[in-house]
């Protein structure tokens, strides 16, 4: 034991990234990644509350939710889904570049991820603007005159219930967008540090953990897209 | 390691975590889990006395049947602040953030928690939440009760719901970070040889608590966010006029807030396991059962939330399932009580102050737990819902359980934390005050509730026959207050005048007693290697006997 202790102290002298309270780099890396996975669990529970609310109200007010869903633009939603999937690819490539110690590639992939994230947010802003124009934003000026188009059959719906759909739409996509903004900030910071050469094949835990976060935000969208945009379109 | 890090001090007077820097900065920017525990201890004590102040206001108001001390609206705010402060700023963090923070790395032979800076961040979040709730209180307060039930909280009351919600939200993240830190630390930082079935039961209890913290707290966080956006933007998520469902709020709220009572009680149960073994000089009876019952409570505790909603209009079949599950969660709690009692059997028991608190805990928690089974029974629950019976029940668990456990633990580990011994005579006296005062305060409330006195009413002048029991309760609360103020005084006194403690004043098992009191900054000079089972008091006694024989 005394031996391993001595080696731990030695490696500490060699690697400034190793914090004093860990025995070795492997322990530090394992701790960081377990911590990140647990954080992702809390995120799932956080979004889980909203998914639960969505489920309850979709069952209770089916027609209104279907009518609300039909007012969303599938084209923009699908485009954004593609953008996020590609961004997950660039994140994986960034982690791979970090593992191989390719600094320039790493920076390029990190910047690409930020650009794709901002693209997503830009499209989201366009969609939100459209909601304002159509008075589909819950609140005093909310108006919903559309009906549920059930294979050509037009079923009128209660605007109050449609408002509930848009309440959840804004709460869920808004909370998701907030996570995207945080993620973009995170990756921009990582890109700067990567440019300065902070990360080596021996130490790239922050890239890996930020990648895990990004994938989770991506997966949440993968659920939001069908739940909000697609679920009422059947032919 | 520690002495090498601070070469300026001579070897004779070793630097410990308390003497390693005296500036304010060295405390406010510390990443040492022991210093953060002390910071938590100070701030949580402040909030305890603040919450206690509101408790005294409530008891004084109820001394007479009429609403004469304060207006009924003020009374609503007083019990809301009492509940919010005690739940979010005292009971939830009290044991994990103070004793847990201090002891988890020491008990598993680690130098610190896995994420020391996140640990400091969690204290700052706690303080930020505390400032928000204090500001909210000073500028108008909240009157919904700590449960924020909709639609009252979102559509009717004009008090400071959003600020109070934000305070709970921020404090919630403080406990998420503590839980995350504990789980990672317990998984990844254990000393060589310290396998899962050699862990102290306090560690098992904190592990189970941490699971609830990271699984439950995010749900109440999003619920609070939804309440806030409903108030701010008039979304209709919980408002029945807009198609929403107030029951959904109750489901989401109690999905966290019922497991939250296990966040409160589990760490105290862990303390009791440490105390019972140390003061009966015996290995705990049925280690595996006590350890896994903590995890069982954490898991089953997530499946009982709707027993808070039996009269709220949920389906009868759902109520029956939740009633059954609530009985079921009593099983692991009962296992603990039986195993503690069995540990005492043929032990050599000594009656130091921590043990007095442990005995108090077992008795009072048993009463609190059994009355919980009354409440789980659908027929009885309809009769006593929202009466003082419920109030008495959860105070037996929260105050008689959590607080007794915390005080017992604080006395037990005080020599380790401060390096000083507390005055035993005063401590026993205060334990007596707490026990007598507690029962005098809360036992009459069982009777009051059974007779039909509703909770949350400032005025009971239409039923003046309730006054005698209320006077008893108020009298008891004054005795209880003395019992809480005494330790506050003699602990502070002992910091300067208490006799110096050696490394292991109780001759207790456990790694935390194998390092100096107070411990050095990095806890152990050399990472310990564990070759023994937890609570190996038999071996310790044998060794002592041999030493005596040789001597």
XYZ file of C-alpha atoms in Angstrom:
786
model
C 0.000 0.000 0.000
C 2.840 2.349 0.854
C 4.202 1.696 -2.619
C 1.048 2.629 -4.435
C 0.757 5.693 -2.238
C 4.216 6.794 -3.269
C 3.421 6.266 -6.950
C 0.255 8.293 -6.518
C 2.271 11.181 -5.151
C 4.738 10.869 -8.012
C 2.064 10.889 -10.699
C 0.551 13.885 -8.979
C 3.799 15.668 -9.588
C 3.725 14.641 -13.262
C 0.107 15.316 -14.075
C -1.273 18.661 -12.873
C -4.807 17.504 -13.790
C -4.775 14.844 -11.046
C -6.429 16.238 -7.928
C -4.824 15.579 -4.558
C -7.611 13.460 -3.091
C -7.588 10.788 -5.782
C -5.180 7.870 -5.635
C -4.601 7.741 -9.395
C -5.890 9.015 -12.730
C -8.119 6.019 -13.323
C -9.952 6.627 -10.049
C -10.402 10.290 -10.921
C -11.731 9.466 -14.386
C -14.117 6.809 -13.031
C -15.413 9.213 -10.392
C -16.000 11.986 -12.924
C -17.827 9.764 -15.352
C -20.016 8.138 -12.668
C -20.817 11.640 -11.421
C -21.859 12.695 -14.920
C -24.084 9.638 -15.389
C -25.799 10.359 -12.074
C -26.321 13.956 -13.150
C -27.941 12.672 -16.336
C -30.262 10.568 -14.177
C -31.383 13.726 -12.383
C -31.976 15.355 -15.775
C -34.164 12.458 -16.869
C -36.228 12.785 -13.687
C -36.432 16.546 -14.255
C -37.840 16.156 -17.763
C -39.807 13.122 -16.568
C -42.156 15.384 -14.595
C -43.093 17.222 -17.788
C -43.400 14.050 -19.833
C -45.765 12.767 -17.147
C -47.883 15.921 -17.356
C -47.941 15.622 -21.157
C -49.102 12.020 -20.971
C -51.903 12.804 -18.509
C -53.283 15.693 -20.540
C -52.902 14.010 -23.896
C -55.105 11.220 -22.654
C -57.561 13.669 -21.100
C -57.813 16.057 -24.076
C -56.929 13.975 -27.082
C -58.604 16.002 -29.844
C -57.245 19.331 -28.679
C -53.727 17.928 -28.417
C -53.976 16.446 -31.900
C -55.243 19.745 -33.291
C -52.413 21.632 -31.565
C -49.881 19.152 -32.860
C -51.133 19.652 -36.405
C -50.253 23.344 -36.153
C -46.542 22.567 -35.702
C -44.254 22.496 -38.716
C -43.024 18.976 -39.332
C -40.481 20.255 -41.844
C -38.726 22.509 -39.355
C -38.940 19.880 -36.622
C -37.455 17.198 -38.864
C -34.700 19.560 -40.016
C -33.827 20.283 -36.382
C -33.814 16.593 -35.555
C -31.305 16.035 -38.360
C -29.194 18.952 -37.120
C -29.067 17.493 -33.602
C -28.205 14.009 -34.838
C -25.312 15.406 -36.874
C -24.162 17.397 -33.832
C -24.059 14.186 -31.812
C -21.807 12.797 -34.522
C -19.458 15.780 -34.299
C -19.327 15.329 -30.514
C -18.289 11.705 -30.911
C -15.682 12.732 -33.462
C -14.417 15.368 -31.008
C -13.995 12.758 -28.272
C -12.210 10.537 -30.777
C -9.895 13.375 -31.813
C -9.122 14.050 -28.137
C -8.283 10.388 -27.584
C -5.836 10.487 -30.486
C -4.375 13.820 -29.389
C -5.369 15.658 -32.598
C -5.694 19.169 -31.223
C -6.809 20.981 -34.384
C -9.391 18.337 -35.283
C -10.705 18.491 -31.731
C -11.180 22.250 -31.924
C -12.861 21.998 -35.333
C -15.363 19.385 -34.131
C -16.118 21.313 -30.953
C -16.754 24.499 -32.936
C -18.902 22.559 -35.413
C -20.977 21.255 -32.510
C -21.558 24.793 -31.276
C -22.519 25.934 -34.799
C -25.007 23.068 -35.139
C -26.424 23.818 -31.691
C -26.890 27.468 -32.641
C -28.543 26.391 -35.898
C -31.037 24.361 -33.890
C -31.749 27.341 -31.646
C -32.147 29.621 -34.669
C -34.750 27.339 -36.232
C -36.489 27.106 -32.863
C -36.634 30.903 -32.739
C -38.299 30.938 -36.178
C -40.860 28.406 -34.935
C -41.538 30.419 -31.771
C -41.991 33.589 -33.868
C -44.584 31.787 -35.956
C -46.477 30.867 -32.787
C -46.576 34.516 -31.779
C -47.960 35.488 -35.196
C -50.676 32.826 -35.053
C -51.601 33.754 -31.450
C -50.645 30.288 -30.307
C -48.680 31.560 -27.323
C -50.633 30.850 -24.109
C -51.796 33.928 -22.277
C -54.201 36.805 -22.782
C -53.844 36.962 -26.568
C -54.172 33.229 -27.149
C -56.620 32.288 -29.867
C -57.250 28.894 -31.421
C -59.819 28.596 -34.164
C -58.382 25.539 -35.901
C -60.015 22.160 -35.599
C -58.664 18.626 -35.437
C -58.339 17.223 -38.936
C -59.031 13.527 -38.417
C -58.511 12.159 -41.946
C -60.586 14.909 -43.489
C -63.158 14.928 -40.682
C -62.961 18.301 -38.912
C -63.581 18.034 -35.181
C -63.848 21.354 -33.324
C -61.833 21.570 -30.110
C -61.945 23.558 -26.899
C -59.407 26.408 -27.237
C -58.649 26.160 -23.485
C -57.493 22.597 -23.989
C -55.442 23.583 -27.029
C -53.870 26.270 -24.862
C -52.817 23.511 -22.484
C -51.074 21.775 -25.377
C -49.166 24.921 -26.220
C -48.390 25.495 -22.525
C -46.685 22.130 -22.435
C -45.121 22.724 -25.847
C -43.448 25.884 -24.620
C -42.525 24.460 -21.218
C -40.912 21.354 -22.719
C -39.187 22.827 -25.757
C -38.230 25.905 -23.719
C -36.577 23.817 -21.030
C -34.882 21.794 -23.769
C -33.669 24.981 -25.498
C -32.269 26.203 -22.172
C -30.235 23.010 -21.967
C -29.067 23.581 -25.560
C -27.918 27.112 -24.690
C -25.982 25.786 -21.690
C -24.488 23.071 -23.901
C -23.375 25.587 -26.548
C -21.681 27.665 -23.836
C -20.033 24.540 -22.489
C -18.658 23.476 -25.859
C -17.494 27.007 -26.697
C -15.505 27.012 -23.426
C -14.096 23.561 -24.162
C -13.065 24.695 -27.652
C -11.060 27.574 -26.166
C -9.366 25.282 -23.635
C -8.723 22.665 -26.320
C -7.123 25.334 -28.516
C -4.804 26.173 -25.614
C -3.853 22.507 -25.437
C -5.493 21.575 -22.105
C -6.472 18.119 -23.268
C -4.189 15.207 -23.965
C -4.830 11.540 -24.807
C -4.210 10.993 -21.060
C -6.734 13.595 -19.917
C -9.861 14.458 -21.854
C -12.563 13.669 -19.253
C -14.323 17.067 -19.622
C -14.774 16.500 -23.380
C -16.181 13.047 -22.756
C -18.548 14.229 -20.001
C -19.754 17.264 -21.957
C -20.373 14.814 -24.792
C -22.545 12.670 -22.527
C -24.551 15.758 -21.588
C -24.986 16.693 -25.244
C -26.183 13.209 -26.158
C -28.768 13.327 -23.383
C -30.110 16.691 -24.577
C -30.207 15.166 -28.041
C -32.127 12.109 -26.824
C -34.671 14.277 -25.032
C -35.356 15.996 -28.353
C -35.663 12.604 -30.025
C -38.606 12.014 -27.663
C -40.009 15.533 -27.897
C -40.157 15.500 -31.695
C -42.548 12.550 -32.102
C -44.554 13.444 -28.970
C -45.191 17.027 -30.015
C -44.968 17.001 -33.824
C -45.694 13.543 -35.162
C -47.958 11.635 -32.863
C -51.236 12.907 -34.280
C -50.382 12.452 -37.935
C -51.598 9.187 -39.183
C -52.928 8.386 -42.610
C 1.280 13.752 3.476
C -0.447 16.401 5.581
C 2.688 17.351 7.462
C 4.586 17.562 4.185
C 1.982 19.933 2.809
C 2.371 22.366 5.729
C 6.031 22.336 6.653
C 5.873 25.629 8.579
C 4.451 24.000 11.722
C 6.611 22.018 14.109
C 5.931 18.316 14.334
C 4.921 18.470 17.991
C 1.785 20.542 17.392
C 0.239 18.930 14.336
C -1.908 20.995 12.049
C -5.453 19.741 11.862
C -8.288 20.820 9.592
C -9.329 23.548 12.032
C -5.897 25.106 12.389
C -5.024 24.842 8.699
C -5.610 28.534 7.954
C -7.562 31.018 10.057
C -8.640 33.640 7.531
C -12.254 34.070 6.500
C -11.177 33.247 2.953
C -9.682 29.938 4.076
C -13.163 29.001 5.286
C -15.344 30.495 2.541
C -13.253 29.066 -0.305
C -12.392 25.773 1.364
C -12.878 22.508 -0.454
C -12.211 20.435 2.673
C -15.311 18.332 3.361
C -14.817 18.784 7.119
C -14.792 22.573 6.917
C -17.804 22.540 4.592
C -19.554 20.342 7.157
C -18.820 22.951 9.822
C -20.107 25.740 7.567
C -23.280 23.715 7.056
C -23.574 23.047 10.787
C -23.486 26.760 11.575
C -25.939 27.800 8.853
C -28.340 24.931 9.490
C -28.357 25.717 13.216
C -29.334 29.294 12.387
C -32.263 28.082 10.316
C -33.257 25.595 12.988
C -33.652 28.369 15.513
C -35.462 30.530 12.942
C -37.894 27.691 12.243
C -38.163 27.096 15.980
C -39.073 30.751 16.474
C -42.074 30.285 14.168
C -42.968 27.090 16.025
C -43.078 29.071 19.274
C -45.305 31.692 17.612
C -47.710 28.935 16.565
C -47.749 27.391 20.039
C -48.287 30.789 21.687
C -51.199 31.559 19.384
C -52.823 28.223 20.218
C -52.484 28.815 23.965
C -55.905 30.433 23.866
C -58.874 29.437 21.705
C -59.316 32.862 20.119
C -57.021 34.189 17.421
C -55.588 36.920 19.622
C -51.805 36.915 19.255
C -51.892 37.326 15.493
C -54.325 37.768 12.670
C -55.373 34.532 10.969
C -53.533 35.593 7.775
C -50.351 36.110 9.787
C -50.865 32.703 11.372
C -51.040 31.152 7.884
C -47.707 32.746 7.081
C -46.202 31.666 10.408
C -46.948 27.962 9.923
C -45.906 28.149 6.258
C -42.537 29.622 7.191
C -42.165 27.084 10.007
C -42.816 24.249 7.564
C -40.687 25.557 4.713
C -37.687 26.392 6.860
C -37.815 23.185 8.858
C -38.348 20.933 5.834
C -36.116 22.468 3.177
C -33.485 24.187 5.309
C -33.232 21.952 8.348
C -34.600 18.397 8.137
C -33.508 17.537 4.596
C -29.909 18.735 4.795
C -29.294 18.405 8.533
C -27.670 14.987 8.817
C -26.240 14.403 5.301
C -24.795 17.889 4.911
C -23.249 18.131 8.390
C -22.393 14.738 9.864
C -22.571 13.031 6.464
C -20.240 15.536 4.877
C -17.836 15.241 7.771
C -17.937 11.487 8.161
C -18.484 9.857 4.762
C -14.864 10.298 3.571
C -13.489 9.563 7.058
C -15.536 6.382 7.442
C -14.459 4.999 4.076
C -10.808 6.018 4.400
C -10.826 8.677 1.655
C -9.070 12.030 1.634
C -12.166 13.962 0.593
C -15.443 13.619 -1.272
C -15.081 12.900 -4.986
C -16.044 16.449 -6.017
C -14.869 18.914 -3.355
C -15.706 22.008 -5.362
C -19.237 20.796 -6.091
C -19.513 20.190 -2.363
C -18.644 23.830 -1.677
C -21.061 24.884 -4.428
C -23.821 22.949 -2.689
C -23.224 24.940 0.501
C -23.397 28.208 -1.442
C -26.651 27.083 -3.065
C -28.018 26.289 0.384
C -27.046 29.758 1.590
C -28.537 31.384 -1.520
C -31.780 29.481 -0.954
C -31.685 30.527 2.691
C -31.216 34.202 1.768
C -34.131 33.970 -0.675
C -36.474 32.433 1.889
C -35.412 34.979 4.517
C -35.955 37.839 2.085
C -39.313 36.370 1.114
C -40.247 36.121 4.782
C -39.233 39.711 5.565
C -41.049 41.187 2.572
C -44.415 39.520 3.023
C -44.051 35.750 3.302
C -46.171 32.964 1.864
C -49.456 31.570 3.136
C -50.015 28.328 1.242
C -48.404 25.931 3.690
C -45.138 24.341 2.649
C -47.005 22.182 0.101
C -47.875 25.007 -2.393
C -51.141 23.272 -3.338
C -52.636 24.473 -6.605
C -54.845 26.191 -7.652
C -54.576 28.272 -4.465
C -50.861 28.831 -5.024
C -51.124 29.632 -8.726
C -54.399 31.455 -9.134
C -55.556 32.898 -5.811
C -53.003 33.840 -3.201
C -51.100 37.064 -3.808
C -48.168 36.246 -1.541
C -44.603 35.601 -2.670
C -44.991 32.106 -4.103
C -42.391 32.461 -6.835
C -39.636 33.634 -4.526
C -40.382 30.919 -1.973
C -40.506 28.344 -4.772
C -37.177 29.586 -6.091
C -35.698 29.204 -2.598
C -36.852 25.575 -2.437
C -35.631 25.003 -6.020
C -32.140 26.326 -5.247
C -31.928 24.430 -1.950
C -33.054 21.337 -3.868
C -30.045 21.549 -6.143
C -27.875 21.816 -3.082
C -29.153 18.428 -1.933
C -28.909 16.919 -5.457
C -25.216 17.817 -5.486
C -24.672 16.381 -2.010
C -26.365 13.127 -3.023
C -24.441 12.859 -6.273
C -21.171 13.486 -4.427
C -21.928 10.805 -1.822
C -22.855 8.127 -4.357
C -19.730 8.680 -6.445
C -17.545 8.828 -3.324
C -18.973 5.640 -1.851
C -18.620 3.818 -5.166
C -15.183 4.985 -6.169
C -13.192 6.163 -3.142
C -13.389 3.361 -0.567
C -10.121 2.343 1.083
C -8.556 -0.961 -0.009
C -10.308 -3.869 1.699
C -13.417 -1.858 2.582
C -15.956 -3.969 0.712
C -19.674 -3.157 0.569
C -20.521 -5.551 3.398
C -17.867 -4.010 5.632
C -19.235 -0.482 5.268
C -20.537 1.240 8.388
C -24.343 1.366 8.408
C -24.191 5.165 8.486
C -22.647 4.939 4.993
C -25.387 2.586 3.797
C -28.004 4.965 5.152
C -26.438 7.954 3.418
C -26.122 5.975 0.203
C -29.837 5.162 0.243
C -30.607 8.787 1.088
C -28.499 9.982 -1.829
C -30.439 7.745 -4.207
C -33.670 9.441 -3.150
C -32.056 12.870 -3.398
C -30.990 12.446 -7.001
C -34.137 10.636 -8.139
C -36.752 12.691 -6.302
C -35.475 16.246 -6.074
C -35.454 16.935 -9.862
C -39.173 16.112 -9.983
C -40.090 18.671 -7.340
C -37.766 21.123 -9.096
C -39.686 20.869 -12.371
C -42.985 20.986 -10.444
C -41.945 24.258 -8.833
C -40.895 25.603 -12.245
C -44.329 24.692 -13.643
C -46.071 26.428 -10.728
C -43.913 29.498 -11.336
C -44.607 29.646 -15.086
C -48.304 29.073 -14.418
C -48.319 32.102 -12.120
C -46.138 34.240 -14.364
C -47.540 33.466 -17.817
C -50.982 32.112 -16.881
C -50.297 28.758 -18.462
C -52.995 26.279 -17.456
C -50.935 23.305 -16.410
C -52.559 22.826 -12.990
C -55.486 25.236 -13.273
C -58.800 23.421 -13.785
C -60.331 26.488 -15.446
C -57.777 26.099 -18.249
C -58.111 22.330 -18.562
C -55.346 21.532 -16.095
C -55.577 19.181 -13.163
C -54.670 20.189 -9.589
C -54.364 16.513 -8.679
C -51.435 16.247 -11.084
C -49.654 18.842 -8.975
C -50.271 16.804 -5.848
C -48.976 13.661 -7.525
C -45.799 15.364 -8.749
C -45.263 17.182 -5.464
C -45.643 14.115 -3.267
C -43.614 11.972 -5.648
C -40.705 13.913 -4.215
C -42.031 15.103 -0.905
C -42.983 11.745 0.476
C -39.606 10.147 -0.332
C -38.174 13.358 1.152
C -39.271 12.186 4.611
C -37.008 9.192 4.045
C -34.231 11.607 3.044
C -34.741 13.021 6.519
C -35.080 9.848 8.579
C -32.639 7.436 6.869
C -29.403 9.216 7.837
C -30.619 9.439 11.423
C -31.319 5.703 11.360
C -27.720 5.264 10.232
C -26.554 7.273 13.237
C -28.609 5.098 15.583
C -26.926 1.963 14.202
C -23.529 3.497 15.044
C -24.622 4.564 18.531
C -26.322 1.312 19.518
C -23.283 -0.766 18.560
C -20.738 1.562 20.166
C -22.569 1.773 23.506
C -23.549 -1.870 23.779
C -20.107 -3.035 22.614
C -21.578 -5.489 20.132
C -21.648 -6.147 16.432
C -25.009 -5.086 15.045
C -27.579 -7.876 14.929
C -28.211 -8.858 11.289
C -25.866 -6.444 9.514
C -27.144 -7.325 6.032
C -30.761 -6.789 6.991
C -30.108 -3.385 8.526
C -27.997 -2.318 5.543
C -30.431 -3.488 2.882
C -33.486 -2.241 4.776
C -32.146 1.280 4.095
C -32.139 0.566 0.383
C -35.545 -1.114 0.648
C -36.969 1.965 2.366
C -35.526 4.148 -0.397
C -37.094 1.997 -3.121
C -40.516 1.309 -1.560
C -40.607 4.899 -0.305
C -40.991 5.992 -3.932
C -44.211 3.981 -4.302
C -46.358 5.324 -1.479
C -46.797 9.026 -2.271
C -50.530 9.027 -2.923
C -51.328 8.196 0.705
C -51.217 11.985 1.122
C -54.145 12.179 -1.282
C -56.656 9.649 0.062
C -59.313 12.324 0.453
C -58.252 14.353 -2.613
C -60.409 12.388 -5.039
C -58.148 9.648 -6.340
C -59.735 6.349 -7.313
C -60.573 3.936 -4.519
C -58.540 1.175 -6.144
C -55.471 3.396 -6.392
C -55.986 4.310 -2.749
C -56.105 0.633 -1.779
C -52.833 -0.070 -3.589
C -51.138 2.905 -1.984
C -52.507 1.907 1.402
C -51.029 -1.568 1.000
C -47.657 -0.209 -0.131
C -47.610 2.154 2.829
C -48.038 -0.770 5.204
C -45.302 -2.518 3.251
C -42.763 0.282 3.735
C -43.238 -0.218 7.456
C -41.549 -3.620 7.197
C -37.948 -2.480 6.597
C -38.366 0.228 9.255
C -39.562 -2.401 11.699
C -36.600 -4.613 10.772
C -34.310 -1.819 11.856
C -36.073 -1.301 15.187
C -36.078 -5.022 15.961
C -32.430 -5.409 15.007
C -31.343 -2.489 17.161
C -33.231 -3.990 20.072
C -31.697 -7.397 19.425
C -28.253 -5.776 19.326
C -28.818 -4.529 22.864
C -29.522 -8.067 24.100
C -26.590 -9.209 26.262
C -24.552 -6.187 25.277
C -22.573 -4.265 27.881
C -24.641 -1.127 27.700
C -23.420 2.248 28.923
C -25.671 5.268 29.239
C -23.660 8.118 27.755
C -25.631 11.012 26.270
C -25.544 9.732 22.653
C -27.030 6.439 23.851
C -29.801 8.292 25.703
C -30.718 9.944 22.416
C -30.575 6.566 20.670
C -33.022 5.106 23.201
C -35.220 8.167 22.746
C -35.101 7.679 19.004
C -36.173 4.043 19.137
C -39.159 4.752 21.380
C -40.368 7.885 19.676
C -39.758 6.640 16.149
C -41.740 3.514 16.969
C -44.699 5.625 18.080
C -44.324 7.824 15.006
C -44.070 4.810 12.728
C -47.024 2.955 14.222
C -49.285 6.001 13.998
C -48.173 6.175 10.372
C -49.790 2.780 9.930
C -53.007 4.182 11.457
C -52.883 6.854 8.772
C -52.220 4.291 6.050
C -55.536 2.637 6.947
C -58.073 4.157 4.575
C -60.964 4.279 7.022
C -59.022 5.953 9.833
C -57.280 8.326 7.459
C -60.589 9.804 6.315
C -61.393 10.566 9.953
C -58.064 12.146 10.905
C -56.903 13.747 7.633
C -55.726 17.321 8.204
C -56.106 17.048 11.955
C -53.548 17.339 14.717
C -53.216 13.560 14.636
C -51.256 13.943 11.388
C -49.235 16.802 12.865
C -48.358 14.713 15.914
C -47.507 11.694 13.745
C -44.970 13.417 11.537
C -43.472 15.374 14.426
C -42.849 12.071 16.214
C -40.946 10.909 13.131
C -39.310 14.218 12.223
C -38.494 15.647 15.646
C -38.579 12.493 17.758
C -36.713 10.623 15.017
C -34.557 12.860 12.857
C -33.694 15.446 15.487
C -33.017 12.927 18.265
C -30.760 11.017 15.888
C -28.965 14.176 14.853
C -28.401 15.316 18.449
C -27.200 11.847 19.429
C -24.793 11.840 16.491
C -23.608 15.367 17.158
C -22.756 14.436 20.765
C -21.091 11.202 19.646
C -18.861 12.815 17.002
C -18.393 16.176 18.722
C -14.960 15.127 20.081
C -13.958 14.211 16.516
C -15.305 17.436 15.029
C -14.037 19.858 17.666
C -11.269 17.924 19.402
C -12.983 18.674 22.749
C -15.254 16.761 25.094
C -18.660 18.219 25.937
C -19.809 18.372 29.598
C -21.563 15.039 30.164
C -23.789 16.154 33.067
C -25.297 19.099 31.208
C -25.705 16.948 28.124
C -27.688 14.328 30.023
C -29.839 17.038 31.543
C -30.594 18.484 28.121
C -31.383 15.017 26.722
C -33.922 14.674 29.545
C -35.414 18.089 28.743
C -35.695 17.159 25.070
C -37.379 13.835 25.798
C -39.855 15.162 28.356
C -40.513 18.387 26.462
C -41.021 16.549 23.213
C -43.594 14.132 24.588
C -45.405 16.855 26.478
C -45.599 18.914 23.286
C -46.712 16.289 20.832
C -48.541 13.548 22.691
C -51.515 15.805 23.501
C -51.702 16.550 19.772
C -52.519 12.910 19.027
C -55.517 13.218 21.330
C -56.462 16.622 19.938
C -56.373 15.267 16.419
C -58.365 12.201 17.288
C -60.986 14.435 18.912
C -61.148 16.398 15.684
C -59.027 19.530 16.038
C -58.044 20.557 12.486
C -54.515 21.678 11.682
C -53.688 25.115 10.310
C -56.414 26.965 12.297
C -55.469 29.922 14.453
C -58.881 30.079 16.095
C -60.621 27.210 17.855
C -62.964 29.316 19.974
C -65.982 27.276 18.877
C -64.390 24.308 20.645
C -62.904 25.711 23.870
C -62.648 22.193 25.365
C -59.459 21.783 23.317
C -57.664 24.396 25.376
C -56.322 22.168 28.169
C -54.458 19.901 25.772
C -53.186 22.912 23.819
C -51.867 24.504 27.015
C -50.029 21.261 27.819
C -48.566 21.235 24.322
C -47.397 24.836 24.546
C -45.885 24.199 27.975
C -44.058 21.190 26.548
C -42.695 23.260 23.693
C -41.046 25.651 26.181
C -39.344 22.719 27.911
C -38.269 21.466 24.490
C -36.853 24.881 23.629
C -34.685 24.808 26.779
C -33.517 21.338 25.778
C -32.385 22.696 22.405
C -30.767 25.857 23.734
C -28.643 24.002 26.313
C -26.514 22.037 23.783
C -26.076 25.215 21.779
C -24.527 26.821 24.875
C -22.382 23.956 26.160
C -21.085 22.953 22.736
C -19.826 26.501 22.177
C -18.488 26.540 25.756
C -16.632 23.269 25.199
C -14.812 24.680 22.175
C -12.714 26.685 24.601
C -13.066 25.037 28.008
C -13.848 21.400 27.217
C -11.129 18.817 28.025
C -9.062 17.772 24.998
C -10.311 14.598 23.326
C -8.001 11.833 22.202
C -8.434 10.060 18.866
C -11.008 7.572 20.143
C -12.720 8.728 23.347
C -15.559 6.145 23.069
C -13.268 3.201 22.201
C -15.492 2.838 19.150
C -14.919 0.850 15.969
C -14.844 2.645 12.628
C -12.146 4.313 10.563
C -13.074 7.823 11.672
C -11.766 6.993 15.158
C -8.391 5.837 13.827
C -7.238 9.326 12.934
C -6.525 12.285 15.203
C -9.274 14.420 16.803
C -9.723 16.800 15.013
C -8.485 15.040 11.872
C -5.735 16.489 9.689
C -6.797 18.155 6.426
C -6.309 15.016 4.332
C -7.846 12.791 7.027
C -5.273 9.982 7.151
C -1.495 10.072 7.052
C -1.580 6.879 5.074
C -4.535 5.370 3.257
C -5.849 2.725 5.680
C -6.224 -0.892 4.593
C -9.306 -2.543 6.059
C -9.028 -6.199 7.077
C -11.883 -6.363 9.550
C -15.694 -6.461 9.503
C -17.768 -3.467 10.612
C -18.437 -3.141 14.368
C -15.837 -5.736 15.345
C -16.353 -4.975 19.023
C -15.662 -8.596 19.994
C -12.124 -8.302 18.603
C -11.616 -4.890 20.205
C -12.667 -6.281 23.614
C -10.381 -9.320 23.188
C -7.461 -7.077 22.328
C -8.117 -4.916 25.372
C -8.297 -7.958 27.638
C -5.002 -9.241 26.278
C -3.389 -5.849 26.803
C -4.633 -5.783 30.390
C -3.346 -9.340 30.919
C 0.052 -8.481 29.478
C 0.231 -5.185 31.394
